[in-house]
mmCIF file of C-alpha atoms and ligand atoms in Angstrom:
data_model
loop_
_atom_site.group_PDB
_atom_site.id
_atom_site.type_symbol
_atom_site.label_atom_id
_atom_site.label_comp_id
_atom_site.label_asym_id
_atom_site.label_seq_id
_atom_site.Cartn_x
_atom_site.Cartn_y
_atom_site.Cartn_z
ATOM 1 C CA UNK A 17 121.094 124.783 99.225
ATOM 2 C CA UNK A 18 119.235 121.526 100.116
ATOM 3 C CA UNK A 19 116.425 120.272 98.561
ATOM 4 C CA UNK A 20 113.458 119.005 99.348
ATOM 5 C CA UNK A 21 110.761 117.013 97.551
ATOM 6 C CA UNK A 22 106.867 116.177 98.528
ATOM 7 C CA UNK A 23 105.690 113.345 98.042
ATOM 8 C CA UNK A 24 101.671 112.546 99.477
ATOM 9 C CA UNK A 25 100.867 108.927 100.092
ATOM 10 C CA UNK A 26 97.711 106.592 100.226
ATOM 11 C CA UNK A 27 95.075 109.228 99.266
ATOM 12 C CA UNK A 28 93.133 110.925 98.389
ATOM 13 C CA UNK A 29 90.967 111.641 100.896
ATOM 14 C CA UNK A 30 87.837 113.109 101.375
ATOM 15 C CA UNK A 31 88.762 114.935 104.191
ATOM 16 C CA UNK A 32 92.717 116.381 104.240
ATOM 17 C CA UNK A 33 93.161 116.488 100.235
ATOM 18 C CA UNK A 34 91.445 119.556 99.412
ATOM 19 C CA UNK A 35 92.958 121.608 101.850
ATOM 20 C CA UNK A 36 96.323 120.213 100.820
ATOM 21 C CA UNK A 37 95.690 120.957 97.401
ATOM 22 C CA UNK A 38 95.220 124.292 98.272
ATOM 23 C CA UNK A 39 98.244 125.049 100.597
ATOM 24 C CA UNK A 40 100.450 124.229 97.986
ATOM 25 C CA UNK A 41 98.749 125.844 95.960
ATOM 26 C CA UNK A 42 98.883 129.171 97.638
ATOM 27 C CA UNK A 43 102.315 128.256 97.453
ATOM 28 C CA UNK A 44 103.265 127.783 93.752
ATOM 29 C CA UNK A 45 104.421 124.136 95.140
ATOM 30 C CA UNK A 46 103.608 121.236 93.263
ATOM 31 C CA UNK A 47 103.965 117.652 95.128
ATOM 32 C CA UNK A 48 103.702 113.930 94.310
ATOM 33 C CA UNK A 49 100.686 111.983 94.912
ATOM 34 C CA UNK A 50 101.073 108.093 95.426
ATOM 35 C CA UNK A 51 97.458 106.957 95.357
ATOM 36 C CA UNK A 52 95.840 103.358 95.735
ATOM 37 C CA UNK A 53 92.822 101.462 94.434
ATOM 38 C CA UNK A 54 90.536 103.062 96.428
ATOM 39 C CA UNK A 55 91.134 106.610 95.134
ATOM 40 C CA UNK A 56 89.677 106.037 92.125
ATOM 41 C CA UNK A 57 86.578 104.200 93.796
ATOM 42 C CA UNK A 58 84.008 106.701 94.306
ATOM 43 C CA UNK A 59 83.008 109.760 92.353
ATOM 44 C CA UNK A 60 84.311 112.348 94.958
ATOM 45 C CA UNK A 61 87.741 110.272 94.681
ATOM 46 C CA UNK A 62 88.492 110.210 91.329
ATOM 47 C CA UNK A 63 87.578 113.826 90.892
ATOM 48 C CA UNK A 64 89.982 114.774 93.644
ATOM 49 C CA UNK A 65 92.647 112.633 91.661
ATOM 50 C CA UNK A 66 91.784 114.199 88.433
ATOM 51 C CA UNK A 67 92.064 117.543 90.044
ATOM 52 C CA UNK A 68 96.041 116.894 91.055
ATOM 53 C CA UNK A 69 96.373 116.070 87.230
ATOM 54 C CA UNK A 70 95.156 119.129 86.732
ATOM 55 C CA UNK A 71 96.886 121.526 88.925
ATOM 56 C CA UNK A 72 100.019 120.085 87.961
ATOM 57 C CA UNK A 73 100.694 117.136 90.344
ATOM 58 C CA UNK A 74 102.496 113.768 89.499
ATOM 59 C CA UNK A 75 100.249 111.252 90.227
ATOM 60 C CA UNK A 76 101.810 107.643 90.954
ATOM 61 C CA UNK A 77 100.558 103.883 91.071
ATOM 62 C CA UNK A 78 100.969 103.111 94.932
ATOM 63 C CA UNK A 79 98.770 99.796 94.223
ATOM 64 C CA UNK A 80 95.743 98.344 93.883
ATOM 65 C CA UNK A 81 95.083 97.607 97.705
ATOM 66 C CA UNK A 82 97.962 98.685 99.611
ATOM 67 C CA UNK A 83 97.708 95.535 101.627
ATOM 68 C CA UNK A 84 100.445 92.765 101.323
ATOM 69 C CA UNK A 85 103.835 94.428 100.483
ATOM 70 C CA UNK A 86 105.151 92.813 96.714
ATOM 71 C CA UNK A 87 108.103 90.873 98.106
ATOM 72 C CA UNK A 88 105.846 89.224 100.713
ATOM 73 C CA UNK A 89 104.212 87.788 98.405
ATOM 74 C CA UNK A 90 106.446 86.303 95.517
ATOM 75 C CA UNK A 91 103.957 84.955 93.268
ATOM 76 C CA UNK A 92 102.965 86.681 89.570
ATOM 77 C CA UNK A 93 98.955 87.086 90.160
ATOM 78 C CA UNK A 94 100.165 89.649 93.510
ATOM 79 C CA UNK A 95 102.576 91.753 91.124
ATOM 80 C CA UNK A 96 99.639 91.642 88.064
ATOM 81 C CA UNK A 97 96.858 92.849 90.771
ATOM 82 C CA UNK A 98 98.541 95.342 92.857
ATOM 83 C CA UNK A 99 100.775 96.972 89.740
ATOM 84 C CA UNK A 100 98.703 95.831 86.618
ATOM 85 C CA UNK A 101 94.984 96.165 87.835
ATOM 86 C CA UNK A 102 96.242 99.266 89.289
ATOM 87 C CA UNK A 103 97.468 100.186 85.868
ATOM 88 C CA UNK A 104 94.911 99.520 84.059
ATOM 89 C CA UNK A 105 92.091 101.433 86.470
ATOM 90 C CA UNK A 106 94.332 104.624 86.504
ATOM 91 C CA UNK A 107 94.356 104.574 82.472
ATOM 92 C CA UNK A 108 90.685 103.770 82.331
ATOM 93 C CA UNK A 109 89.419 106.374 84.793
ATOM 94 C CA UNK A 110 92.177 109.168 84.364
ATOM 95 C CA UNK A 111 93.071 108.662 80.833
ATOM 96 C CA UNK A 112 96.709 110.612 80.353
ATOM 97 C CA UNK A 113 97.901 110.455 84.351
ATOM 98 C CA UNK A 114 101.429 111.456 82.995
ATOM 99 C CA UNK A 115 105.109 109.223 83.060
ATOM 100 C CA UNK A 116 104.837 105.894 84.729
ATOM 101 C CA UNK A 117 105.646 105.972 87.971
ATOM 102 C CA UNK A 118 105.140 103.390 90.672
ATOM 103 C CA UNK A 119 106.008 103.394 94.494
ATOM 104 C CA UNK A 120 106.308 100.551 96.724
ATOM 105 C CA UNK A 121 104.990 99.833 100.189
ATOM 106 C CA UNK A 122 105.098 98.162 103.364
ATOM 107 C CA UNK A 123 106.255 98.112 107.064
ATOM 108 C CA UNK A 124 105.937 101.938 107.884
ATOM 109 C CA UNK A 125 108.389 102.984 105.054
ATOM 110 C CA UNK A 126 111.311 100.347 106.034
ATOM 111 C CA UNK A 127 113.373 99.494 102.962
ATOM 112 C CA UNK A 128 114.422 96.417 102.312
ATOM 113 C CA UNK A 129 113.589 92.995 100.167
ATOM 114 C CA UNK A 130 109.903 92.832 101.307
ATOM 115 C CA UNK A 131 109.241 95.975 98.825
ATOM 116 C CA UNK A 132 109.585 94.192 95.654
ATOM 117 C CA UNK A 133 109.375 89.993 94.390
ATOM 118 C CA UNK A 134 110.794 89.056 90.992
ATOM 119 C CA UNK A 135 107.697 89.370 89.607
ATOM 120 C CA UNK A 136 107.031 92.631 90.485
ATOM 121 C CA UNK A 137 110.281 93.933 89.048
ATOM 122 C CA UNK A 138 109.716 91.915 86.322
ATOM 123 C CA UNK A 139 106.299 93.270 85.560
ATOM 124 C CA UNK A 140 107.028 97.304 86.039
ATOM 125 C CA UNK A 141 110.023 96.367 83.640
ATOM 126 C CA UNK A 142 107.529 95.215 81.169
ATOM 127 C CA UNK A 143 105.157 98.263 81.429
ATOM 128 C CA UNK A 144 108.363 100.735 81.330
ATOM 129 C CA UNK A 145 107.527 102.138 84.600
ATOM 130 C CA UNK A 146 109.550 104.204 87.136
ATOM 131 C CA UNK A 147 110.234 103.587 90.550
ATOM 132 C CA UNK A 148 110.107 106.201 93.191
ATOM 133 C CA UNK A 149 111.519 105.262 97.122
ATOM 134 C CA UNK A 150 112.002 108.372 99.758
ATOM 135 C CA UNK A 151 114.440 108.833 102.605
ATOM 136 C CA UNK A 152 112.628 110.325 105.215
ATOM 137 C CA UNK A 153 109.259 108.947 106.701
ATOM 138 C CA UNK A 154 108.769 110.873 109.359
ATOM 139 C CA UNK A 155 105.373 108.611 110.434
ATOM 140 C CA UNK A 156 102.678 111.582 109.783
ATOM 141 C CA UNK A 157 99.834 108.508 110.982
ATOM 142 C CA UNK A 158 101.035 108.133 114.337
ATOM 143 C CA UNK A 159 102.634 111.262 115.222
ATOM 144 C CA UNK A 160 100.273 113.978 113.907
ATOM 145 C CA UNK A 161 101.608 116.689 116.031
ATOM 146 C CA UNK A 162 105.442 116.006 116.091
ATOM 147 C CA UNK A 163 106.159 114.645 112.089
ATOM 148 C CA UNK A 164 107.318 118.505 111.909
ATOM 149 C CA UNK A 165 110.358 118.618 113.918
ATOM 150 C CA UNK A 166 111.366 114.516 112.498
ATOM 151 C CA UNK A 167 110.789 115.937 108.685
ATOM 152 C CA UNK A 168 112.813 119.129 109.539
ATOM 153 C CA UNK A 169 115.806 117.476 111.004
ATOM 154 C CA UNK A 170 115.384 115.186 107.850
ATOM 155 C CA UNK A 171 115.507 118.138 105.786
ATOM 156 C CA UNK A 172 118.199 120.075 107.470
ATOM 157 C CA UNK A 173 121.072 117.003 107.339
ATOM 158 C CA UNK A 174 120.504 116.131 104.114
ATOM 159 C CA UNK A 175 121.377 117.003 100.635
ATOM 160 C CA UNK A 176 117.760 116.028 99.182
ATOM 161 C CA UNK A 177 115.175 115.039 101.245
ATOM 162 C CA UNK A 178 111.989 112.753 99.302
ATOM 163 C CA UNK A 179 109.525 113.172 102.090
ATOM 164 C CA UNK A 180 106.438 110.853 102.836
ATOM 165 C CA UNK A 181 103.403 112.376 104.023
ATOM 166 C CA UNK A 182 99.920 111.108 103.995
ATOM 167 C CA UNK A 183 96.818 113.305 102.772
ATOM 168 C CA UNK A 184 94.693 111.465 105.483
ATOM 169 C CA UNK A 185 91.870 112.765 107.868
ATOM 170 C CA UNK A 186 94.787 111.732 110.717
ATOM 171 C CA UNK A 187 95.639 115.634 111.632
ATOM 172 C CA UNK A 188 99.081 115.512 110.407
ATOM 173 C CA UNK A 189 98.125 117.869 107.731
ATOM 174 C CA UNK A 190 96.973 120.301 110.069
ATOM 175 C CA UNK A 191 100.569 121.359 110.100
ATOM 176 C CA UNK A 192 101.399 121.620 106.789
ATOM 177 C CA UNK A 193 101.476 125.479 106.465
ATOM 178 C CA UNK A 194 103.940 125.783 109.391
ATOM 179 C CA UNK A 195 106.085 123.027 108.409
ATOM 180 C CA UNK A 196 105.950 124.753 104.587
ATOM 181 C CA UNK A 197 107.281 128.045 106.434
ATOM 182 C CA UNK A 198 109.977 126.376 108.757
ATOM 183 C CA UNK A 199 111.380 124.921 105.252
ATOM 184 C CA UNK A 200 111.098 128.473 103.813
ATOM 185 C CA UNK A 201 112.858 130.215 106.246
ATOM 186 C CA UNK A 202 115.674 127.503 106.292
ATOM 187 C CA UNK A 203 116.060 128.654 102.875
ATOM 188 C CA UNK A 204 115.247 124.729 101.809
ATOM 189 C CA UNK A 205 114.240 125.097 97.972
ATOM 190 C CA UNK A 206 110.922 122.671 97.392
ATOM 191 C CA UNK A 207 111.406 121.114 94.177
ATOM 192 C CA UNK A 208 109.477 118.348 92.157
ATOM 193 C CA UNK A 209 112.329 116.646 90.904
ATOM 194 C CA UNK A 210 114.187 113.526 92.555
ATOM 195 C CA UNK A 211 117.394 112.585 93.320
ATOM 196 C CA UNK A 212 118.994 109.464 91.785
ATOM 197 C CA UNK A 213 119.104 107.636 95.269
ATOM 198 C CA UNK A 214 115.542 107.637 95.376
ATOM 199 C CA UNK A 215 114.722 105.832 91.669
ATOM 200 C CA UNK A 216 115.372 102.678 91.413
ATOM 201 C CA UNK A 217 113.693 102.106 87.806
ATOM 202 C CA UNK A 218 113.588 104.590 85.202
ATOM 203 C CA UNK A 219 111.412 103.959 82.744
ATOM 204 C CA UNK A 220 112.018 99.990 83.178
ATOM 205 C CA UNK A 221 115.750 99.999 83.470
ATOM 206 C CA UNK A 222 116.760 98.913 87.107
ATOM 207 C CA UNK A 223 119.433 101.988 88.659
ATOM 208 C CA UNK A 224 122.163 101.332 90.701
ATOM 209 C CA UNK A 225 119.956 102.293 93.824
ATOM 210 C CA UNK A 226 118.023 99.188 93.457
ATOM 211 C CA UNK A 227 119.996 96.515 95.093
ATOM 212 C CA UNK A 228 121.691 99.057 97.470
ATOM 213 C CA UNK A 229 117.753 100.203 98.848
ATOM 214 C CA UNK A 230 116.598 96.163 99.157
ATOM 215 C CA UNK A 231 119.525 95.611 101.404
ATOM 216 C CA UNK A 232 119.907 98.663 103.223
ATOM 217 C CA UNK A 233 118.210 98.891 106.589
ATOM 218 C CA UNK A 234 116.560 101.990 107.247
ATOM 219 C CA UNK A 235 118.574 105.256 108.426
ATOM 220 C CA UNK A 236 115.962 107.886 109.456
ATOM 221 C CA UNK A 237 113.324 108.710 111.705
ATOM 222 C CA UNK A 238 113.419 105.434 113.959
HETATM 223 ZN ZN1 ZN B 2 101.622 103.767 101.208
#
């Protein structure tokens, strides 16, 4: 039976979180939420945020602004702002968010040696963290309407699908329920777990997925 895991990216957001909060929760589903700086800037934010902890969501440190990927920018002060700032504003506004995990960014989801610098690996190593990647980005932001059928064929050809959405007003989410039934009725079981291929730190020790993931170029949904 293949697999396939949820994973929600750059909220939350005002507008598309709560209702996908609720889908999977009418569900019994329970997803990952990669969230940035910004979530935990306003009131209505961080509650959302602190809701997911609450209804049994992982919540991971997506950075502080989301802006320059890691690797583009090589020097320590990028890694200590986007992962350590980061850090520190989850643990001060959340308190216990759960395991460490972080997830890198950049270029629409392409892997490759612009998601991580020395220094970054070097700092997530020192903080214990865990590293979360994905294999199918089926690019929810531009294609609000058609991310469906890309994330499906994702789902159908492989073993274990990690899937990147966004919880963003963009009207991808829209079709969340019938994208949740099409993986139903393929008989797709929607776990929270990952598959090795997609960590590439647990807990501070680098996996064999790392180097293989910085040099690989991206093999779905292009
Ligand atoms: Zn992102």
């Amino acid at each position: 039976m293949n697999k396939l895991t949820l994973t929600f990216d750059n909220g939350p957001s005002i507008e598309a979180t709560p209702s996908v909060l609720d889908v999977l929760d009418q569900r019994g589903l329970h997803a990952w939420f990669c969230v940035i700086g910004k979530s935990l800037a306003t009131p209505e934010a961080h509650q959302l945020v602190t809701e997911m902890i609450s209804r049994g969501h992982r919540i991971v440190n997506h950075s502080l602004t989301h802006r320059t990927p890691l690797g583009d920018d090589p020097s320590d002060q990028h890694a200590q702002r986007e992962i350590v700032e980061m850090h520190s504003l989850m643990d001060d506004t959340l308190g216990d968010w759960g395991d460490r995990w972080f997830r890198p960014f950049g270029r629409g989801g392409e892997l490759g040696p612009h998601l991580f610098s020395d220094a970054s690996l070097a700092t997530l190593t020192e903080l214990s963290y865990s590293v979360l990647l994905w294999n199918s980005v089926p690019r929810d932001w531009e294609d609000p309407l058609g991310w469906v059928e890309t994330a499906l064929a994702d789902v159908i050809t492989q073993d274990h699908t990690v899937l990147v959405l966004h919880d963003l007003p963009t009207g991808a989410m829209n079709r969340l329920p019938e994208f949740l039934d099409k993986v139903d009725q393929l008989g797709v079981e929607i776990t929270n777990d990952v598959p090795d291929e997609c960590v590439l730190m647990r807990s501070g020790e680098e996996t064999l997925a790392l180097r293989t993931a910085l040099i690989e170029l991206p093999t779905s949904s292009n």
